[in-house]
Amino acid sequence: MSDIILGIGDYGASKNPGSMVKTYALGSCVAVTMYDPILHLAGMVHVALPESKINRAKSEECPGYFADLGVPLLFDEMVRLGCQRKGRGLIVKMLGGASVMAGNDTFNIGKRNVLAVKKILWTLGMGPVAEDVGANHSRTVSLYADSGLVTVSCPGRGQWQI
Amino acid sequence: MESRITFENVREAIEKLPMLSPNVSRLLQIMADEDYELDDVVNIVKYDAALTAKVLKAVNSPVFGLLNPVTSLDRAISYLGKWIVVSIILSDSTGDLFSRPLAGYEGQQNALWRHDLFAAFSSSEVARYAKQSFEKELAFTAGLLHDIGKYVFAPFWKQASGEALGRIEEGSVADYLAAERVLAGLDHAQVGYEMARYWEFPEPLQQAILYHHTPEQAPERFRALAYAAHLGDMCAMMAGCDTGNDGMQYQLDNGYIEYFELTSESLAQILLETEIQFKQAISSLSLEEEVDK
Ligand SMILES: [Fe+2]
Ligand SMILES: [Fe+2]
């Protein structure tokens, strides 16, 4: 067992057979998964806020907390572990970004996170092939190294795949 | 409907709760006061050896990386903040209130503790942006206690909770709180209020617990505090620190704008600041191993 469990602001990747990368309870946070189907290399980042400029100190200490820094860092980690694929060869998915009920613009951090992730992916020349974002429920996300399967679950709502 | 819960049921369950130690009551009373000193808090703790030991253990935990061990209670509390005392003293004297898995909510072990601690830090961060200032520590305590009702409510709620999400989805109820009321006859905020009265919490805390989902209905003098707890609760759910199947299933009460000056930037700051304090708190209170789901 060499599963990687990510907290808020963490990123990580694994190509160990039978392993998975998992993060619990994304509320307004967003998880980006990257999967290299040739290497069976699975990576994920759990970002909480769209932009790092809000707090320089924290962004140095925990860059994965911010979409604009966390997503490129995940890609660097994929490359470090041997990934040579870009664009369509790498399977990118995006999950989370939920909002509270009756939320106003101020409270719609989930939506801002989703937009920020899309923007930085675009800058990197990538785009998500699947997404499960928005609505108002939390998501626990797992990405399996062997298959590249992404499963999502939420208490009271069961489990599904994207 | 047989799944209905009466106030009688609730009262019986509440009467089985442990009594709060005089220390807890005094501490809550003092902290609800507008001008209290650090000394007042130190004086409560210093006669309680077990409590003193826990505070010192927390401040000397590796997460704070202090070079020299702190051995004085004054220094420990002024370094950590009074939150540490409230948190330790409450978790100590309420049995498994914060740690027991919440049956009807499908909540994990310690989910209520994590949720309430996160809400406590974010409520006190929100208090910084109040248009009329009020005690940050009171906001912290209100955040910490806002959902205590779930503890007593959860075992009853178990029978009816399966229908709650469906009702919300089909739009027949506005949110989870309304689902509780429709399906069970009363909600966790009302139950929490009964608990707060039984334990003779100071009135502002009783009111904040009762109105944490409906702050616009709180009496004027407690309304800002109820909003602080309400927003802290929202932040906790947004950060993924929820208590189970009710996560993000409550309506935001936009009336907060009358009491707090919040922008998307300040909200981001609040979440960031809270996350840092929350992480330190759970590791200094040695909650980490237990909370890893
Ligand atoms: Fe609540
Ligand atoms: Fe809550």
JSON list of C-alpha atoms and ligand atoms in Angstrom, two decimals, chain B residues 115 146-147 150 177 188-189 209 212-213 233 237 246 250, ligand 1:
[
{"chain": "B", "resi": 115, "resn": "HIS", "atom": "CA", "xyz": [-16.16, 21.18, 12.13]},
{"chain": "B", "resi": 146, "resn": "HIS", "atom": "CA", "xyz": [-22.89, 26.24, 17.50]},
{"chain": "B", "resi": 147, "resn": "ASP", "atom": "CA", "xyz": [-23.63, 22.63, 16.53]},
{"chain": "B", "resi": 150, "resn": "LYS", "atom": "CA", "xyz": [-26.25, 17.51, 16.69]},
{"chain": "B", "resi": 177, "resn": "LEU", "atom": "CA", "xyz": [-32.52, 22.66, 8.70]},
{"chain": "B", "resi": 188, "resn": "HIS", "atom": "CA", "xyz": [-30.45, 20.60, 15.73]},
{"chain": "B", "resi": 189, "resn": "ALA", "atom": "CA", "xyz": [-30.33, 24.33, 16.50]},
{"chain": "B", "resi": 209, "resn": "ILE", "atom": "CA", "xyz": [-26.60, 28.42, 19.04]},
{"chain": "B", "resi": 212, "resn": "HIS", "atom": "CA", "xyz": [-26.82, 30.04, 13.86]},
{"chain": "B", "resi": 213, "resn": "HIS", "atom": "CA", "xyz": [-28.77, 29.08, 10.72]},
{"chain": "B", "resi": 233, "resn": "ASP", "atom": "CA", "xyz": [-20.18, 27.53, 9.94]},
{"chain": "B", "resi": 237, "resn": "MET", "atom": "CA", "xyz": [-18.31, 23.58, 5.22]},
{"chain": "B", "resi": 246, "resn": "ASP", "atom": "CA", "xyz": [-25.59, 17.88, 5.68]},
{"chain": "B", "resi": 250, "resn": "TYR", "atom": "CA", "xyz": [-27.84, 25.16, 4.50]},
{"chain": "C", "resi": 1, "resn": "FE", "atom": "FE", "xyz": [-25.79, 23.82, 12.36]}
]
